[in-house]
Amino acid sequence: MYLTRFRINTARITARKVLSSPQTMHAAVMSSFARIPVQEDDGPRVLWRIDRNSRAETYLYIVSPTKPDLTHLVEQAGWPTTGKWQTYDYEPFLSRLSKGDEWAFRLTANPVHTARRNDTEPTKLTAHVGLQHQLRWLLQRQEAAGFRVVEKPGDRQLIPGTDVHEVIIRERRQLTFRKRGSSRPVTLATVTYDGKLEVTDPEALRRTLTRGLGRAKAYGCGLMTLAAA
């Protein structure tokens, strides 16, 4: 597995066009591979995420089974004469994950649930829109995903019993775009979580980091990355 980081030149019109549509970015990411990796539900896959750290600092992160070639993105959305991307072998880091380790994490996800307005209607996927529901979505998946979101000491909880976990929702976006060949718009609600976790099951967490968490993985959701806490 490989982890790649590419800085996007947001001053360029072509860069803003790529950023405006998850479908366009998905196509650009998948074009980075001479042979598109097989996307299996139970195996490693191509995951990507856009991090907007500031107005002038936007990064594309990619996790993939093979190395990508982002030459086309440098030409369209980077700095053609000085821009480059960094690709790292991800396996040594993944192999060092141990139970009890604590890491800072970032995850962009598509928190949804099934709902219906009455008993006569079929259930359908509906986005969680409230902060508490979006947080609960993450907490409900942490055990199976191999981690536990760290809890704050009581004296650091702004609202005791409510502000319990070391996690914030830093960005919420609603994107509307069209899939290729379809005239119907697709609306995608995304949430970016920043927080601190403890590894509870290293193997399960490795699966989470390489297979993604939640839905809409093709459209920039599901990629969790770790950094020193």
Coordinates of C-alpha atoms in Angstrom, one line a residue, residues 14 17 31 36-38 48 53 70 82 105 110 124 147 163 181 189 208 221 229:
T14 CA -8.7 24.2 -13.9
K17 CA -13.0 22.9 -11.7
S31 CA -6.5 8.1 -14.2
I36 CA -6.8 0.6 -12.4
P37 CA -6.6 -1.5 -9.2
V38 CA -9.5 -3.9 -8.6
W48 CA -8.8 9.7 -1.6
N53 CA -6.1 23.4 5.7
L70 CA 0.0 12.4 -10.9
T82 CA 8.0 23.2 -9.7
F105 CA -6.7 11.2 13.3
N110 CA -20.5 10.4 4.6
K124 CA -34.0 5.1 2.0
F147 CA -10.1 2.0 17.6
D163 CA -18.6 17.1 25.5
G181 CA -24.0 9.5 -18.3
A189 CA -23.2 15.3 2.5
T208 CA -10.0 0.6 8.1
C221 CA -15.1 9.8 1.7
A229 CA -0.9 12.7 18.8

